[in-house]
XYZ file of C-alpha atoms in Angstrom:
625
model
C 11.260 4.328 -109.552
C 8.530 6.708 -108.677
C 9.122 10.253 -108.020
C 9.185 12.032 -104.528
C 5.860 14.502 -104.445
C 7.000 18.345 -105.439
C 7.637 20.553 -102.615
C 4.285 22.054 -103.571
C 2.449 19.328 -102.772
C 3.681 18.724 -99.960
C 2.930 22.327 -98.728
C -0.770 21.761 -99.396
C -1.359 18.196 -98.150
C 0.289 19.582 -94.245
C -0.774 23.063 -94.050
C -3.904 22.740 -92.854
C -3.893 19.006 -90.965
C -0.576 20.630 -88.691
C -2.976 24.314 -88.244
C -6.072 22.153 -87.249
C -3.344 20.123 -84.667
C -3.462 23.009 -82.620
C -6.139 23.628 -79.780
C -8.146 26.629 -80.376
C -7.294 28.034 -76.902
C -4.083 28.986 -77.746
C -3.568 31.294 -75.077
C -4.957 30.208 -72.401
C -1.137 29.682 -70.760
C -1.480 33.670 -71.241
C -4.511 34.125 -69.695
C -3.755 32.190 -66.652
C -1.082 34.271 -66.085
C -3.040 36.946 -66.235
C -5.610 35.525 -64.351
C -3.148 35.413 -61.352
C -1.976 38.792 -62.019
C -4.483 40.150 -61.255
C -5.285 38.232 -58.337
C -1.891 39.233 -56.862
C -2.968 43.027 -57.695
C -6.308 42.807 -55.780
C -4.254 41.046 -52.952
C -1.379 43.980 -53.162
C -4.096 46.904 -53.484
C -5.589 46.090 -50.515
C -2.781 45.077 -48.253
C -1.556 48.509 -49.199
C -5.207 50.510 -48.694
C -4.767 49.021 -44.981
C -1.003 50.099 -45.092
C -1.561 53.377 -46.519
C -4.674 54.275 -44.302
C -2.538 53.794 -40.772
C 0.229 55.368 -41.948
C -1.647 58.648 -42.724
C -3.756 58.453 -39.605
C -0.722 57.830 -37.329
C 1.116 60.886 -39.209
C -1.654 63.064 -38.862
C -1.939 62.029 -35.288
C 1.724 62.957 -34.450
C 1.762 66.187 -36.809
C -1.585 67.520 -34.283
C 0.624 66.566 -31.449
C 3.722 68.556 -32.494
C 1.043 71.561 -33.058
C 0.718 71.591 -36.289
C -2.497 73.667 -37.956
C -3.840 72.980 -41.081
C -6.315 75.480 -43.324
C -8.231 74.327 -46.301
C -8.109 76.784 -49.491
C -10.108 75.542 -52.155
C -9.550 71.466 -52.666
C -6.407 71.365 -52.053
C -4.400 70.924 -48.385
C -1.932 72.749 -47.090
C 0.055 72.690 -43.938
C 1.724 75.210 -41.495
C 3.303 75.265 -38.109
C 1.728 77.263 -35.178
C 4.142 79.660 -34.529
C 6.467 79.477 -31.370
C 3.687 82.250 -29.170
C 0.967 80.040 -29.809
C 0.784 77.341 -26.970
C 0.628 73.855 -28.472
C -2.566 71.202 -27.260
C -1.905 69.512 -24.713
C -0.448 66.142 -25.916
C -3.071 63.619 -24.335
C -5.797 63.164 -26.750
C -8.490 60.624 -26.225
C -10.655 59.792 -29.279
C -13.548 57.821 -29.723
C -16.405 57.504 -31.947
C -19.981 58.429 -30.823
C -23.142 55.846 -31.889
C -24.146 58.706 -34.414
C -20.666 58.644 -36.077
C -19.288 62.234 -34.544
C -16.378 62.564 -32.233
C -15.876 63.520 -28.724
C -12.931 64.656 -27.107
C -11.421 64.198 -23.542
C -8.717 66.359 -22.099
C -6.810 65.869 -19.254
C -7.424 68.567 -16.549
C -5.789 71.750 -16.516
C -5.284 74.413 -13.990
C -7.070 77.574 -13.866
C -4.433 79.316 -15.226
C -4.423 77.177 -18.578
C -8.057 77.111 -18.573
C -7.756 81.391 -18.789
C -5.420 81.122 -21.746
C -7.744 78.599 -23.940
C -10.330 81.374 -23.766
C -8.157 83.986 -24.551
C -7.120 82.009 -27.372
C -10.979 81.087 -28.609
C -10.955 83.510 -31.194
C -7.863 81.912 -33.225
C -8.921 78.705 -32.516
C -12.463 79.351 -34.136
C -10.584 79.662 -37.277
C -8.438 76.327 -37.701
C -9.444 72.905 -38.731
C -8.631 70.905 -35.498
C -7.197 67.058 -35.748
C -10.330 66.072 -35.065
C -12.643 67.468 -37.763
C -9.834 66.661 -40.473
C -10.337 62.363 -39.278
C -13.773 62.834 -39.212
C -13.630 63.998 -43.131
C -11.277 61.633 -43.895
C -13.738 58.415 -42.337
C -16.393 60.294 -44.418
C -14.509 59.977 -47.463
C -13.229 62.883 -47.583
C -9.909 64.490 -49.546
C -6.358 62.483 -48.555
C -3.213 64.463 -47.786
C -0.639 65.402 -50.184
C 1.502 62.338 -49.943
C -1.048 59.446 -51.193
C -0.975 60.373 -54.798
C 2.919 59.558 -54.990
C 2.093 56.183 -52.476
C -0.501 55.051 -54.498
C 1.794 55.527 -57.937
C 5.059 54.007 -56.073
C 2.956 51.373 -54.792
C 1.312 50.247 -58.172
C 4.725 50.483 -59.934
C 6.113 47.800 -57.510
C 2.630 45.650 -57.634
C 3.507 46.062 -61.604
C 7.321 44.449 -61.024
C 6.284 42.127 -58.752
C 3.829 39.979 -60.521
C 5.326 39.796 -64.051
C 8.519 38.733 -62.684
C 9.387 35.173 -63.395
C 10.054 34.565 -59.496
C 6.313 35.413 -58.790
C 4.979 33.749 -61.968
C 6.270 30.587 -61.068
C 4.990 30.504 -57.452
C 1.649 31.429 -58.254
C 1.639 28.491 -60.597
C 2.928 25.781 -58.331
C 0.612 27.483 -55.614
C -2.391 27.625 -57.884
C -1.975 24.195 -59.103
C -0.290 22.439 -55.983
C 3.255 21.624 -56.924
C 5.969 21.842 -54.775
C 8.906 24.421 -56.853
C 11.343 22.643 -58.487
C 14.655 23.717 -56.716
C 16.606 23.067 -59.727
C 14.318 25.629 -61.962
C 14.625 28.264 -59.338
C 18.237 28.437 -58.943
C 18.623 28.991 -62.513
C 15.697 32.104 -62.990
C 18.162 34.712 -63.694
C 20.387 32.438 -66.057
C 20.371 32.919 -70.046
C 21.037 29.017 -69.983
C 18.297 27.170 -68.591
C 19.309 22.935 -67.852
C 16.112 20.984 -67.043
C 17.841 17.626 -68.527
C 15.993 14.330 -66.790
C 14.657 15.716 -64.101
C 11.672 14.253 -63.995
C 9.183 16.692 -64.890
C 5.505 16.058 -65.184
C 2.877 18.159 -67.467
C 1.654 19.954 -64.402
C 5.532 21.340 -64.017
C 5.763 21.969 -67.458
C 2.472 24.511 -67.544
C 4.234 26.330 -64.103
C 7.681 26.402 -66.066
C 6.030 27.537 -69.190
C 3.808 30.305 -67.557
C 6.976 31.339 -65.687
C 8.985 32.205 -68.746
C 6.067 33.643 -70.566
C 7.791 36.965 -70.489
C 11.058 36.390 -69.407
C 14.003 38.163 -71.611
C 17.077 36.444 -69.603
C 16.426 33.184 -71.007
C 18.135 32.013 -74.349
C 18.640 28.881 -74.195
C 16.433 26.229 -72.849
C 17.079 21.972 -72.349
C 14.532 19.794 -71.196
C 15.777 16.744 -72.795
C 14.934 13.244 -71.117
C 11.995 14.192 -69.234
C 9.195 12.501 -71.070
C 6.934 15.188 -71.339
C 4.782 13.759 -73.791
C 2.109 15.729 -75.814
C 0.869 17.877 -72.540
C 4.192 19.196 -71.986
C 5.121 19.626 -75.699
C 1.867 21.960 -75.849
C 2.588 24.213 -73.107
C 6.091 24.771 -74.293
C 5.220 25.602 -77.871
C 2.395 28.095 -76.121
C 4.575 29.602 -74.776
C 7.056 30.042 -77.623
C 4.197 31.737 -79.557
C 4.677 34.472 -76.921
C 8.390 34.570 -76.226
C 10.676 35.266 -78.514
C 13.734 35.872 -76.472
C 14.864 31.857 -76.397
C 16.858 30.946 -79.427
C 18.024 27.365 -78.180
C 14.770 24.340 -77.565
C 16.196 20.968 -76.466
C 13.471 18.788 -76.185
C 15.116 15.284 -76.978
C 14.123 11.905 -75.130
C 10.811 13.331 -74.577
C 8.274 10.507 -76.291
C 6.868 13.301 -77.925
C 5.508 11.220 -81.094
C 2.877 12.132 -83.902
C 1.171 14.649 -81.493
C 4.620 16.330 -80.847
C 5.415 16.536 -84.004
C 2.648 18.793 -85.675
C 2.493 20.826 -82.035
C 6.522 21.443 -82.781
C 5.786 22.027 -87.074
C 3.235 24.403 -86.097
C 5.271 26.916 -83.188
C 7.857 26.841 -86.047
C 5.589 28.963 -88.108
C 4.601 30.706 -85.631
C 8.027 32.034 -83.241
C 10.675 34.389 -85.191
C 13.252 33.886 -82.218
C 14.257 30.484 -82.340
C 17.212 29.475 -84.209
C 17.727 25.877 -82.575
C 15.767 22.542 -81.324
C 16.800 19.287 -80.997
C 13.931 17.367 -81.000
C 16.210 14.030 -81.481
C 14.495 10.346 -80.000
C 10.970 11.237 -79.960
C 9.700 8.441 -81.876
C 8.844 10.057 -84.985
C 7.483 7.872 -87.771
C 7.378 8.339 -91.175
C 4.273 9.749 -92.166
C 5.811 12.618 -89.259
C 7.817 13.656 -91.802
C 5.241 15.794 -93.141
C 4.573 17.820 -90.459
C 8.814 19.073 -90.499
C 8.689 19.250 -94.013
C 5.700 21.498 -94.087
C 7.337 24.258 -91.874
C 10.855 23.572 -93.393
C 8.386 24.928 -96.938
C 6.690 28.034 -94.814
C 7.950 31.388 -95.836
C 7.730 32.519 -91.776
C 10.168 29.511 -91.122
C 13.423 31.112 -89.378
C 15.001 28.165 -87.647
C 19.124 27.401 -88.249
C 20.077 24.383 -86.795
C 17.609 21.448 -86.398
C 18.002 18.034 -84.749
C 15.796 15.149 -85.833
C 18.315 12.024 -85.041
C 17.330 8.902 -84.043
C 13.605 8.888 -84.956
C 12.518 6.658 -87.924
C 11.494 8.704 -90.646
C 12.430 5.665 -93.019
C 12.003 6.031 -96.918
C 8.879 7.918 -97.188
C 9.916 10.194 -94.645
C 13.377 10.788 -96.346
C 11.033 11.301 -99.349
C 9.206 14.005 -97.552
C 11.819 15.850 -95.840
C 14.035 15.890 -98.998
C 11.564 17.534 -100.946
C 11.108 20.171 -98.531
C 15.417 20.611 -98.696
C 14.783 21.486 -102.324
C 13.308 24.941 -101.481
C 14.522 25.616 -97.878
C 17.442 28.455 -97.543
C 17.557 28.971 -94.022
C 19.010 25.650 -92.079
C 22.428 25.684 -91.445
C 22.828 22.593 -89.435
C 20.481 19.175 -90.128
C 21.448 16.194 -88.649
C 19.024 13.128 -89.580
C 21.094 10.417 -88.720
C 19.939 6.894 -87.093
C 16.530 7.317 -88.842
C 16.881 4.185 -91.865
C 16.567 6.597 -94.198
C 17.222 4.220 -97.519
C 16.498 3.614 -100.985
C 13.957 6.433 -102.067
C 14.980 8.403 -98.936
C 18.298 8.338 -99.538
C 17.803 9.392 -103.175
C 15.316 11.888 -102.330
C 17.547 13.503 -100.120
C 20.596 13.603 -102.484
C 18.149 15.272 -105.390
C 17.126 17.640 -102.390
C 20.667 18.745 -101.329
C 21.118 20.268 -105.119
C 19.586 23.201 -105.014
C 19.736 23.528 -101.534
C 21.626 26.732 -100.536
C 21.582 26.948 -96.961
C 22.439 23.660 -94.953
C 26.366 23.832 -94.298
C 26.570 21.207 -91.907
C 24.722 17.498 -92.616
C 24.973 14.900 -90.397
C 23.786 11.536 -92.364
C 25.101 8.574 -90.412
C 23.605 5.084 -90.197
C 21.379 5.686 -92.487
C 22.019 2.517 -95.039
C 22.577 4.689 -98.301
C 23.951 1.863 -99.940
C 25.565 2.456 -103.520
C 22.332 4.441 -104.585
C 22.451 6.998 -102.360
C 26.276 7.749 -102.242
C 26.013 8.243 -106.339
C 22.532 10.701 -105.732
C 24.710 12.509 -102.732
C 27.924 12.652 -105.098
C 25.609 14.093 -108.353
C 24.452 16.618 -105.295
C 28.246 17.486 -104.659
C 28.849 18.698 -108.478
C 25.960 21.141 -107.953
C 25.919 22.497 -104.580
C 27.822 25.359 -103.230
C 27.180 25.410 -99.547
C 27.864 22.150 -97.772
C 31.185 22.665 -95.414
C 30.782 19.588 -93.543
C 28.972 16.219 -94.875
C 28.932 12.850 -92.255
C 28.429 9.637 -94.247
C 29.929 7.099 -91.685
C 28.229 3.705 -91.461
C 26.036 3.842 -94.385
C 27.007 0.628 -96.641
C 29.400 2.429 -98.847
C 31.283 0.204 -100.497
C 33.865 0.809 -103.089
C 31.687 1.711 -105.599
C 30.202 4.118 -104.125
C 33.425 5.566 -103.092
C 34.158 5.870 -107.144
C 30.784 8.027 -107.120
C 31.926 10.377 -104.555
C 35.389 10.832 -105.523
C 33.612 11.709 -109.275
C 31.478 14.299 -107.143
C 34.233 15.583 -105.500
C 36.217 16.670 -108.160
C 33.597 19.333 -109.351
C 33.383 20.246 -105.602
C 34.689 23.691 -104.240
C 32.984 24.115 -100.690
C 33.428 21.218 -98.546
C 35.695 20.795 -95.984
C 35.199 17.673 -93.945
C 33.921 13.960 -95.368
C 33.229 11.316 -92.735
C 33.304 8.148 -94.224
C 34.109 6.244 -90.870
C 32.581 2.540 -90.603
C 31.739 1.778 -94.720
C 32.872 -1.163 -96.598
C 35.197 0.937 -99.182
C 38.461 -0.963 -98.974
C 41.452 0.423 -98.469
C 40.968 0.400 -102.536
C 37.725 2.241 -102.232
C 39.900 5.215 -100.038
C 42.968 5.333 -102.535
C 40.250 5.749 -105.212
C 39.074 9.277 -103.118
C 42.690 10.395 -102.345
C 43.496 9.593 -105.609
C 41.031 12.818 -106.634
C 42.264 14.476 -103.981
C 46.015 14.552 -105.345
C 44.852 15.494 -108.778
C 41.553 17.866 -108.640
C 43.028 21.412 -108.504
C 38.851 22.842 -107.650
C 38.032 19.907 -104.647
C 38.769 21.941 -101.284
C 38.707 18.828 -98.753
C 40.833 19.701 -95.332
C 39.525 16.455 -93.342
C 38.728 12.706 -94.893
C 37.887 10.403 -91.714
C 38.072 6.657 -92.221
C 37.587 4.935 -88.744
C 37.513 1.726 -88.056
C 38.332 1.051 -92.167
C 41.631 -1.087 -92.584
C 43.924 1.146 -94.774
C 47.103 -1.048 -96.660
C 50.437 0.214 -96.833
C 49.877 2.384 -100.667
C 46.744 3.829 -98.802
C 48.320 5.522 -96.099
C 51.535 6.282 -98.122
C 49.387 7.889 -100.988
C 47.644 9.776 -97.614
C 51.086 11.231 -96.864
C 51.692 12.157 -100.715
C 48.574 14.098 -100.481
C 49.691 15.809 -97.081
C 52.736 17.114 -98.586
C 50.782 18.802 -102.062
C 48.124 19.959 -99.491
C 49.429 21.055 -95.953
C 46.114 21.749 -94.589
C 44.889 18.624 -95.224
C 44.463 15.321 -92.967
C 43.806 11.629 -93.391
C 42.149 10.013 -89.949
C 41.868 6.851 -89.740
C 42.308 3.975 -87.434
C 40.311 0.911 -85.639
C 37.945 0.402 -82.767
C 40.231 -0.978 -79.704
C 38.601 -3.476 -77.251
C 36.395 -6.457 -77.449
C 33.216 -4.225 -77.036
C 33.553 -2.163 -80.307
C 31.799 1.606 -79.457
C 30.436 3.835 -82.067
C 31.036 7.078 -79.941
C 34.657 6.549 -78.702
C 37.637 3.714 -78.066
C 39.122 4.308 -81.677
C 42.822 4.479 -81.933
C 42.943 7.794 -83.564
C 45.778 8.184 -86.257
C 46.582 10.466 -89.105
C 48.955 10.561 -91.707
C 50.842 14.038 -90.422
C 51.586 11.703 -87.327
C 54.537 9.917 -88.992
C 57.243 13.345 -88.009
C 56.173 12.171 -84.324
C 56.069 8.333 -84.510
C 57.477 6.822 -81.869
C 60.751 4.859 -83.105
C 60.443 0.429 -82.979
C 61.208 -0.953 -79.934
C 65.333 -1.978 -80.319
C 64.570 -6.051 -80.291
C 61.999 -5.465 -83.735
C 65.070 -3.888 -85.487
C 67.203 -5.794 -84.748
C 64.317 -8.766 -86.223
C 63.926 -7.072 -88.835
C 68.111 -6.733 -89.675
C 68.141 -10.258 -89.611
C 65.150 -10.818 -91.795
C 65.988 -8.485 -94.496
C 69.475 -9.921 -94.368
C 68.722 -13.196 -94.572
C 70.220 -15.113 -91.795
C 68.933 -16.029 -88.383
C 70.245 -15.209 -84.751
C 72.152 -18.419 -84.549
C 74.492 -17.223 -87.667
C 74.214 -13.410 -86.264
C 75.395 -14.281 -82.396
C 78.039 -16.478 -83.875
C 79.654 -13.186 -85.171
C 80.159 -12.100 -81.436
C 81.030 -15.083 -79.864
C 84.880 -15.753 -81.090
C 85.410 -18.187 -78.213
C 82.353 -20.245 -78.724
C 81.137 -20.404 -75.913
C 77.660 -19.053 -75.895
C 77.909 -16.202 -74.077
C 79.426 -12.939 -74.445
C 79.836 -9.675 -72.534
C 78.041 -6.626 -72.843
C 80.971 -4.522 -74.170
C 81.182 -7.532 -76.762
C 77.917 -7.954 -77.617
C 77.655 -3.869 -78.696
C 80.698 -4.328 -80.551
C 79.386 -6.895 -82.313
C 76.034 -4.873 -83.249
C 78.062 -2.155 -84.333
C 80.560 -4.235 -86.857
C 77.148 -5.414 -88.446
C 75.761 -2.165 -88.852
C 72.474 -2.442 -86.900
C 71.149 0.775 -87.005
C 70.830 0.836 -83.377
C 71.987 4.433 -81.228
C 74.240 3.557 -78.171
C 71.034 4.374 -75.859
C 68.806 1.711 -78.268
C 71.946 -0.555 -77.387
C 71.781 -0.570 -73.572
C 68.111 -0.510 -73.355
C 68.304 -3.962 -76.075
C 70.887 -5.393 -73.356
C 69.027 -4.631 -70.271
C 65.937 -6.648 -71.779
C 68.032 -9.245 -72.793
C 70.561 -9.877 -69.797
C 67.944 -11.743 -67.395
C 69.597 -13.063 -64.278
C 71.738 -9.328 -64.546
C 75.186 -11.227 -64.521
C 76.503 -8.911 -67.370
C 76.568 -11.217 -69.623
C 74.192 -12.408 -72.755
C 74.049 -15.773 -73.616
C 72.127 -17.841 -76.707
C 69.310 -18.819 -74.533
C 68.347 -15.430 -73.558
C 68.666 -13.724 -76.904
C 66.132 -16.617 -78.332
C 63.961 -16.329 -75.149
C 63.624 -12.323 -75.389
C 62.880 -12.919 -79.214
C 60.021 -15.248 -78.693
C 58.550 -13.645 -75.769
C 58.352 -10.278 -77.919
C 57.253 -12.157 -81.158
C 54.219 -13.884 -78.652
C 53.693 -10.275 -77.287
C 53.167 -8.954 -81.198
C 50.830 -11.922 -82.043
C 48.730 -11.153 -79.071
C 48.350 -7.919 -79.547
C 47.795 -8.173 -83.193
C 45.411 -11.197 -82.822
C 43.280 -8.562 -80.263
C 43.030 -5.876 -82.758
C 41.888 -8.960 -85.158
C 39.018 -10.104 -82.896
C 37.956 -6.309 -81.984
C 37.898 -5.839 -86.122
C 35.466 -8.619 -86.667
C 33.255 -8.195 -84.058
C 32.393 -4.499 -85.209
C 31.887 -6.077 -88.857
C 29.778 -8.998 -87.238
C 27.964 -6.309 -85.403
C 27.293 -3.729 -88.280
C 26.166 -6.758 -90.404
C 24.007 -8.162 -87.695
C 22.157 -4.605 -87.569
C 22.019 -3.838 -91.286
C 20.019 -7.476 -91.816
C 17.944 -6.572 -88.798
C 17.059 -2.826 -90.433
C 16.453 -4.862 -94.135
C 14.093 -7.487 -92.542
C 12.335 -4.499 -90.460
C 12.305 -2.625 -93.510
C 10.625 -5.802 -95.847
C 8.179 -6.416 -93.019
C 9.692 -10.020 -92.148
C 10.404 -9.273 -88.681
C 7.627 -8.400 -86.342
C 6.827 -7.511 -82.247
């Protein structure tokens, strides 16, 4: 069988096809931002110059009117008021401007008398600078008053806030490139949990979203799964995930995101610090994608914890790949790569990768097709590694055999907690084989073995309970699917073996069936007993006498409830004919329900089969479009 590629190789046939992926204008979701920025500064500065400029002429205006006088020392400007002897200008002033730029000045008439007491005053007046001359200096560029240093300061703080807030980031961007705001983005600006789940969005809304949370710190976690974003929208995301590092949590499942996707998602891996979650699960990954994972899963700048790649179809040669790259990864806690036909040399690759793996805790592996291979490379990985807590397995064509491989690997096993073996061929043979290693092995740690939808006999479940009482942390689930429409995410009957303190008791007509069976005799011979007068019918008080002289272990409550069913027409009396006709109809009930639980049984195996030979005949290239 030939060899998965080293991890080395791998590393040096992706590095620099997933770094030449990316568009050399790496920034530009940056520089747009910046870009309107500044646009909403030059907007801002001279909304406020126009503000600013009224506000001190109109002050300056009313300061003149309350008599103020101002004197100049040096360049700075200084204010004082006239004192209380000095009379104050009259408060009409007219200004306008002259065709050479000066300024005239119109006052309203005065009396004689006031006209005398402006020339007394001349003298001190020659010394101050009047309202007029101070405008005039100011239109000529001259110095501003003492209060537009601290405006123009307050002012640029607030122009600052304003347009690096996520609010105004986003607006600009649906104004600049004509979107209409998506409500549901909006309500959620100021939310650490971001949900953009199939709404809809196009690439255009993912560049406005994107630019919007360029430098937004409130943000953790964000979902856009089942929006189809494609490669545009991929692109802006991981843009701007090379500049924010505050969102630890990416969903972008459902998306279509494909080969293009894929190396834009390997390379902002190697590039953000901060995230520590993405689900990129159902974006029609292929095999040869593989690569581009496995090459960040090998970079040394590769931080992530918990990845997602589920229901793509990586196949064998992407199992190769991405086992490889498990072989020297120490920093994913959580991989789940299950529904992605990972078999024969995938599977094996990734048992020979979980080895020396010593991060992933937590490996999801379902529907996969492992087969008998696989299950003995995953069990050789069990004897060997020390971190895996909790390992899924369900639906993978593990028969019995391969349950003999992993109870082998589980005896040498000290870490894990949970197996999920849910929806494999093992026999009930194939479980007692597991449990069997779970009542001897002293080192093997297992709390949880699930079996779903796996038909466990009688010694099974009773050597379940014999391993419940030597380990009382333990549990054996099992059951089967319920319905005619067998569902792999729900509709099982969920049992487990600590259930049997809280079963409920048989129904009072199956013991007393089963009395009569393990005794030997039928009703006929048992109702006989009762009936001293022969007539076929007996009373109540009779008929519990009767039960109780036979010994049916039956409780006086059992008893009435057993009558009630029995006694029909409610005359208070049981006769032969209804004790035969409650016995059948509950026998016909049993059958029925039985014969449902039957049907619902085969149907899952006819449909597992049917998808297994459809994955084989994929796989062999016998089945085309």
């Amino acid at each position: 069988m030939e060899e998965p590629p080293s991890s080395q190789k791998i590393f040096q046939l992706t590095r620099s096809e997933t770094t030449a992926s990316v568009p050399e204008d790496k920034n530009r979701l940056v520089r747009l931002a910046k870009e309107m920025r500044v646009e909403n500064r030059s907007a801002m500065d001279k909304g406020h110059r126009a503000s600013a400029e009224y506000k001190k002429r109109r002050a300056r205006v009313e300061s003149a009117s309350r008599g103020s006088i101002c004197s100049r020392h040096g360049s700075a400007v200084t204010c004082r008021h006239r004192p209380d002897s000095v009379k104050q200008p009259p408060k009409s002033i007219l200004k306008s401007k002259t065709s050479t730029g000066g300024t005239v000045v119109t006052r309203s008439q005065s009396t004689s008398a006031e006209t005398g007491k402006e020339n007394s005053a001349g003298k001190e007046k020659s010394n101050c600078i009047h309202v007029e001359d101070i405008e005039d200096e100011d239109d000529e560029g001259g110095e501003e008053d003492c209060d537009t240093d601290l405006e123009n300061e307050v002012a640029k703080s607030q122009i600052s806030k304003a347009d690096n807030s996520v609010e105004y980031l986003y607006d600009a961007a649906c104004q600049r490139f004509a979107l209409i705001p998506l409500s549901a983005f909006t309500r959620q600006l100021e939310d650490a949990d971001i949900q953009l789940n199939n709404q809809g969005l196009s690439s255009k809304d993912m560049m406005a979203i994107s630019i919007a949370l360029l430098r937004n710190t409130l943000c953790t976690t964000l979902s856009l799964a089942g929006n189809d974003i494609g490669e545009d929208g991929c692109r802006y995301i991981c843009e701007m995930l090379q500049d924010n590092v505050s969102i630890v949590r990416l969903n972008v499942a459902d998306n279509n995101l494909k080969t293009a996707g894929a190396k834009l998602l390997s390379y902002m891996l190697k590039m953000n610090a901060g995230l520590q979650a993405l689900d990129a699960s159902g974006n029609g990954f292929i095999e040869h994608d593989a690569k581009y994972f496995a090459s960040a899963l090998q970079d040394v700048t590769f931080r992530l914890k918990e990845l997602d790649l589920s229901h793509n179809n990586f196949s064998e040669e992407g199992g190769v790949l991405l086992g490889a790259a498990l072989e020297t990864n120490d920093t994913i806690e959580k991989l789940n790569l299950s529904w992605n036909s990972l078999r024969r040399k995938g599977a094996i690759a990734i048992g020979k990768g979980l080895r020396s793996n010593l991060g992933v805790k937590q490996l999801d592996l379902s529907w996969n097709g492992f087969a008998t291979e696989g299950a003995k490379e995953i069990a050789e990985a069990l004897q060997k590694n020390s971190t895996l807590v909790d390992l899924d397995l369900s639906s993978n064509r593990i028969d019995a055999e391969g349950a003999a491989y992993l109870a082998k690997g589980l005896q040498a096993n000290y870490t894990l907690d949970i197996l999920k073996l849910s929806k494999n061929p093992l026999t009930s043979f194939g479980a007692q084989l597991i449990l069997q290693t779970l009542k001897k092995s002293e080192t093997c740690q297992l709390k949880t073995l699930e079996l779903f939808d796996l038909h466990l006999e009688k010694d099974a479940i009773e050597l379940g309970h014999e391993v419940c009482e030597l380990r009382p942390e333990f549990d054996l689930v099992y059951g089967v699917s319920l319905g005619s429409k067998p569902n792999m995410y729900g509709g099982f009957k969920r049992r487990t073996v600590k259930e049997k303190e809280v079963e409920r008791p048989k129904e009072p007509l199956q013991i007393l069936l089963d009395f009569v069976q393990e005794k030997g005799i039928n009703l006929m011979e048992l109702f006989s007993q009762f009936d001293e007068d022969n007539s076929w019918s007996v009373s109540r008080d009779e008929f519990k006498q009767g039960m109780k002289n036979a010994k049916i272990p039956l409780t006086n409550a059992q008893m009435e409830e057993l009558l009630d069913s029995l006694d029909k027409d409610g005359d208070g009396e049981v006769d032969f004919g209804e004790l035969m006709f409650g016995s059948k109809e509950f026998e016909d009930k049993q059958r029925e329900r039985e014969e449902e639980l039957r049907r619902a049984a085969l149907a899952e195996s006819l449909c597992d089969t049917a998808v297994l030979v459809a994955e084989r005949a994929d796989s062999d290239g016998e089945l085309g479009n």
